[in-house]
Amino acid sequence: MSPTVGPVSRDFNPYSDNGGTILAIAGEDFAVVAGDTRQSEGYNIQTRYAPKVFRLTDKAVLAVNGFAADGNMFVKKVKQRLEWYRHAHGKDMQLRAIARMIQTMLYAKRFFPYYVYNILGGIEEDGSGAVYSFDPVGSYEREACRAAGAAQSLVQPFLDNQIYFKNQTPAIDAPFPRHLPLSHVLSIVTDSFTSATERHIEVGDGLEIYIILAKGKTLSGLGLDGVKGLSEVTSTVDDSDGSASEGESLAEGERIFVLRRELKKD
Amino acid sequence: MSIMSYNGGSIVAMVGKDCVAIASDLRLGNQALTIATNFEKVFPVTDRLYVGLPGLATDVVTLRERFRFRVNMYTIKEEREIEPETFAHLVSSTLYERRFGPYFVEPVIAGLEKGTNKPFIATTDLIGCLTLPKDFAVAGTASDKLFGVAEGLWEPDLEPEDLFETISQTLMNAVDRDAFSGWGAIVHLITPDQVITRTLKARMD
Amino acid sequence: MDHFPTNWGRPRNEAVDLYNTYPLHLRPDNGTYGRPKDSFEEGVQRTRQPIVTGTSVLAIKFKDGVIVAADNLASYGSLARFKDIQRLHAVGTHTVIGAGGDMSDFQHIQHDLDSLIISEFSEGDGHALGPAEIYEYLSQVMYARRSKMNPLWNSILVGGWKDGKSFLGYVDLIGTTYSASTLATGYGAYIAQPLLRKAVEGRENELTEEEAVKIVEESLKVLFYRDARSLNKYQIAIVNEKGVSISDSRIAPTEWSFAEGIRGYGAQTQ
C-alpha cells in the first residue's frame, strides 16, 4: 500500500465551533442581516471583532456562522463565483440565483461539508425584501426571518412572536401588518442580540447590522435619518467614512448600509 | 438520551408588581411519542406558594408527594404556613440528600411572602443548588428557548394582567419551538388576594 | 454544568495525552498496552500528532510597530530536547512569524515561505510581499492541508508593519484565522492573553517600544513559572518602519526560593 494514498490521519479533527449568532429579517422593500462579532473556541474569546456578515453585491448580503475557517473560505468562493458571473454577464447575479448557487456549492461538499449555517438576505428582482436560510449541506428555503448559530434557540422563538405574531390574536378591526417598518425591525434585531448576549456566553462584543434597501428607497423615507454608527457600503459610494449622507447618493439601484453597535464584552 | 428529557416538559416563573406567576406546559411523552396532554407539572404548596417540577415524570410524582409530606410535617410542628424562602431551602436540602443518586427534576418555586406580599421566585438544579433570580426562572426541555423569549419580553413591575400576558407568551412561543414540550399550557397568577389559574389555548402539534 | 456523576469520567484520560507527557513510541494508545496489537498495524498510517513541539507565542501591537516573542525550547514529550531552537522567523522585509506546535512542520513552512519570497524577488518587479499577503498565503496553505486531512500541526502568529500600518494575525492547523491587538497561542492564550489585553487594549496607539517589550517580557516570565513545557530563554522580534529585527536569545532571571514553602506537591513528607 502506497503511503501517499488515502487520508493520512485518523483522529485529527478538521472542524471547530467558533460560536456567535446571526439573524436576518425581510421587510416589504428592505432586508436586514445581522451578526455579532465575537469569535470564540470553547471558553476562549479569540477576538472581539471577526465579521460574520459580508456584502456580496449591492442587493445581497451573506451571513455565515459555525466553523470560522470554513465560513471564510465559503464566502471567498461565493464572491469569486459572483465575480466570474459579472465578467461573463456584465451584471450582478440575482438574489434567488445566488441562493441556488449557494445550495449547489454547499451540496458539492456533501461528504466533507462546510460546517456553516448560511443566511442570505437582500432584494429580489421584483423589489421585495428576501431572506434565504441554508443548512450546512445546502437545504434551503425563502423565509421572512431566521436566526442561526449558538443562540438560535434563544432568538428564533422570540422572532416567531415578534415578527410572525405567533400566539397573538389581532384585534377585530386591526389585523397584524404583513410587513414591519424598518425602525421596528431594527429594534427587534438589537433586542434579540442584547438578550442573546445576556444569556449566551458565545455571543457579545459587537453587533453589525446590514440594511439593504430596494431601488429608490431612502433612509429618511424609512424614518432612519441621522442614526449614529450608520455608514453606507454600496459599491458605487466611494467614501465609506461613516457619514451616511442622505439623498446625494450616487447609487442608482439598491443601497446597503451598516449599523454598528456595541454589545457586552463579558 | 438524557433522562432529563425522557418525558419532556417545561416551567417558567416570573415576578410582577406585588404578584408572581408560574406556568407549565401539559405534555407527557415517552421520548418522541406523546402519551398525555393533561400532565400538569405545577402544584400548590400553600395558598400563595406553588412549585413546578419539570423532569422525569416518575420523579415529578414522587417529589410532589415528598414535598407534600414534608410541608405537612413542617405545618404541624411549627403550627404555621411555610414561607416561600423556607420552602426553597426545603426543596434544596431534599434534593441534596440524593446528591449521588439524584431525582431528575429541576424545581421552580414561585410565591408571595406572608405579610409583605413580596414576590419570591427560585429555582434549583437536580441536586438542589439554589438560584434566586430577580426577574424570571425557567427550567425543563425548553429552558434555552424560555431564556431567550423571557429575556426579550419581561420587564420590571408588571401589573397582574400584563404579567399573565408576558408569561403566557413566553411559555407558548418557547414550547412551540421545542419538540418535547407543549400540547397545552396552564398558568397560575398569584396575587395578594387570589390565585387565578387559566388553561391556555395553545398549539396542539 | 453536567450533574450526572456517570458522565463525569475520570479527571485524566489515559488514552489522550493532551500535554505531550509521553513521546510518541511510549504513548498508551499506540499498541503498547490498553489495546491489542493489530497485525496490520504496520500497514496502517499512524495517527498524526506533533512530535517535537514548541509552546506559546505572544504578540502585541504598539504605537509604531509590532512585537512577537517565543522561547527557544523544542520539547520531545516532557523532555526538554532542544534548548536553542528558533521559533521566530523573518519572512521578507516586513513580516515575522512565530510558531508553536510541531517544529518540523514549522521548519517546512519556513522553507516554503523562503521559496515564496525568492520567487517573488526573482520577478524583479520591485514589489515586496507585505504581512497581509504572507498571512493570506499561509492561512490558505494551512486550510488546504487540513482539508487534505494532512495538517501542518502549528499555531502561528504573523506580525508585520508596512506602509505605516501594523498587522497581527493568527492561523492554526485547521485554518482558523483572526486578528486582534494582542494575540497568544497555546498556554499563552490562557495565561498571558488576559495580562496582554489588560496592558494593551485601548492603548495600541500610545505604547512605546520599550513599554511593549516590558509587557511581553513580563508575560513570558509568568509563562515560565506556570507552563512546564517552557524555557526562560527567549527571543523577541520587532517589526517597524525599519524592518524586521529578531533579537539574540535572552535569559530571564527567575526566582524559585518561594517553592520551598509550597506543601502538598513533590517529594516532601511533612
XYZ file of C-alpha atoms in Angstrom, chain B:
205
model
C -30.504 10.141 25.502
C -30.671 12.183 28.684
C -33.017 11.139 31.459
C -33.937 14.807 31.908
C -35.658 14.861 28.524
C -37.182 11.369 28.648
C -40.695 12.706 29.358
C -40.232 16.348 28.296
C -41.892 19.419 29.780
C -41.038 22.985 30.745
C -41.723 25.510 33.510
C -41.386 29.277 33.748
C -41.985 31.634 36.690
C -41.965 35.425 36.632
C -42.029 38.288 39.101
C -44.517 41.167 38.701
C -45.581 44.146 40.795
C -46.941 42.598 44.025
C -47.621 39.384 42.129
C -45.907 36.335 40.707
C -46.848 33.851 38.028
C -45.801 30.296 37.313
C -46.703 28.307 34.228
C -46.097 24.916 32.670
C -46.877 23.009 29.510
C -49.131 19.928 29.661
C -47.219 17.346 27.630
C -46.169 13.954 28.920
C -44.106 11.965 26.476
C -42.219 8.734 26.114
C -39.243 10.212 24.245
C -40.723 11.473 20.941
C -44.122 9.822 21.489
C -46.732 11.975 23.234
C -48.562 9.936 25.882
C -50.778 12.531 27.555
C -51.707 16.181 27.125
C -53.039 16.831 30.615
C -49.905 16.309 32.668
C -49.684 19.330 34.988
C -46.268 19.974 36.459
C -47.102 22.880 38.787
C -48.505 22.097 42.234
C -49.829 24.249 45.073
C -47.813 24.173 48.306
C -49.834 26.763 50.238
C -52.467 29.317 49.177
C -49.779 31.657 47.916
C -46.939 29.320 47.040
C -46.540 26.978 44.048
C -43.841 24.630 42.886
C -43.184 23.478 39.326
C -41.398 20.172 38.756
C -40.165 19.555 35.205
C -38.122 16.473 34.507
C -38.522 12.706 34.804
C -42.278 12.146 35.323
C -41.895 9.376 37.908
C -39.715 11.699 39.999
C -42.186 14.547 39.461
C -44.889 12.472 41.153
C -42.554 11.161 43.871
C -41.237 14.612 44.702
C -44.707 16.154 44.719
C -45.704 13.643 47.390
C -42.420 14.041 49.281
C -42.793 17.817 49.360
C -46.440 17.467 50.452
C -45.342 15.205 53.302
C -42.508 17.466 54.396
C -44.637 20.631 54.196
C -47.368 18.922 56.253
C -44.800 17.905 58.892
C -43.497 21.480 58.931
C -47.022 22.886 59.351
C -47.806 20.517 62.209
C -44.529 21.136 64.052
C -44.388 24.894 63.518
C -48.159 25.462 63.620
C -47.888 27.915 60.742
C -47.736 28.016 56.965
C -44.342 27.553 55.326
C -42.798 30.667 53.754
C -41.547 30.620 50.140
C -37.899 31.054 51.118
C -38.112 28.297 53.743
C -39.747 26.020 51.213
C -36.996 26.766 48.704
C -34.428 25.571 51.236
C -36.563 22.525 51.992
C -36.542 21.697 48.274
C -32.813 22.264 48.095
C -31.974 20.005 51.042
C -34.421 17.314 49.925
C -32.647 17.132 46.588
C -29.145 17.305 48.030
C -29.940 14.305 50.249
C -29.806 12.348 46.997
C -26.599 14.035 45.813
C -25.153 10.859 44.297
C -28.380 9.314 43.019
C -30.468 12.339 42.228
C -34.128 12.879 41.388
C -34.112 14.003 37.770
C -36.151 17.140 38.356
C -35.272 20.858 38.297
C -37.847 22.587 40.539
C -39.093 26.146 40.063
C -40.708 27.867 43.055
C -42.998 30.906 42.950
C -44.930 32.568 45.744
C -45.689 35.679 47.749
C -44.118 36.274 51.165
C -46.550 36.495 54.071
C -47.432 39.990 55.330
C -45.251 41.923 52.912
C -46.645 40.201 49.785
C -43.152 40.423 48.356
C -42.786 38.273 45.232
C -40.462 35.302 45.541
C -39.155 33.034 42.797
C -36.440 30.420 42.967
C -35.085 27.517 41.006
C -32.677 24.710 41.771
C -30.802 22.196 39.693
C -31.449 18.481 40.181
C -29.097 18.272 43.166
C -30.535 21.314 44.937
C -28.253 24.217 44.031
C -30.489 27.253 44.701
C -30.756 30.306 42.451
C -32.870 33.332 43.448
C -33.440 35.481 40.351
C -34.934 38.978 40.474
C -36.806 38.618 37.203
C -37.729 35.123 35.994
C -36.839 31.479 36.395
C -37.034 28.770 33.740
C -36.486 25.016 33.637
C -37.195 21.977 31.507
C -36.502 20.840 27.970
C -37.330 24.284 26.511
C -35.238 26.203 29.050
C -32.893 27.746 26.438
C -35.865 28.950 24.378
C -37.591 30.222 27.533
C -34.453 32.169 28.475
C -34.354 33.832 25.064
C -38.013 34.834 24.925
C -38.244 35.830 28.597
C -35.139 37.986 28.300
C -36.816 39.786 25.406
C -40.363 40.145 26.772
C -40.028 40.566 30.542
C -39.883 43.983 32.169
C -39.951 45.136 35.814
C -43.144 45.936 37.780
C -45.702 44.260 35.524
C -49.292 44.502 36.742
C -51.040 41.117 37.186
C -52.810 41.078 33.806
C -49.654 42.228 31.989
C -47.635 39.609 33.836
C -50.152 36.979 32.770
C -49.773 38.001 29.118
C -45.961 38.090 29.371
C -45.591 34.673 30.965
C -48.169 33.116 28.628
C -46.487 34.482 25.507
C -43.071 33.458 26.795
C -44.173 29.907 27.516
C -46.183 29.327 24.349
C -43.623 30.717 21.923
C -40.821 28.800 23.646
C -42.591 25.422 23.750
C -43.723 25.801 20.130
C -40.021 25.525 19.191
C -39.449 22.530 21.493
C -40.380 19.034 20.344
C -40.559 17.742 23.931
C -42.799 20.480 25.385
C -46.176 21.962 24.507
C -49.576 20.362 23.847
C -51.370 22.909 26.013
C -50.322 25.129 28.894
C -51.502 26.249 32.303
C -50.736 29.499 34.142
C -51.115 30.306 37.846
C -51.149 34.016 38.659
C -50.618 34.633 42.375
C -51.800 37.995 43.733
C -52.201 39.079 47.394
C -55.927 38.257 47.434
C -56.329 35.396 44.987
C -54.729 32.866 42.700
C -56.006 32.959 39.130
C -55.477 29.725 37.204
C -56.017 29.726 33.466
C -55.596 26.966 30.894
C -54.258 28.391 27.644
C -55.466 27.591 24.155
C -52.167 26.608 22.621
C -50.933 24.800 19.517
C -51.606 21.073 19.772
C -48.808 19.869 17.482
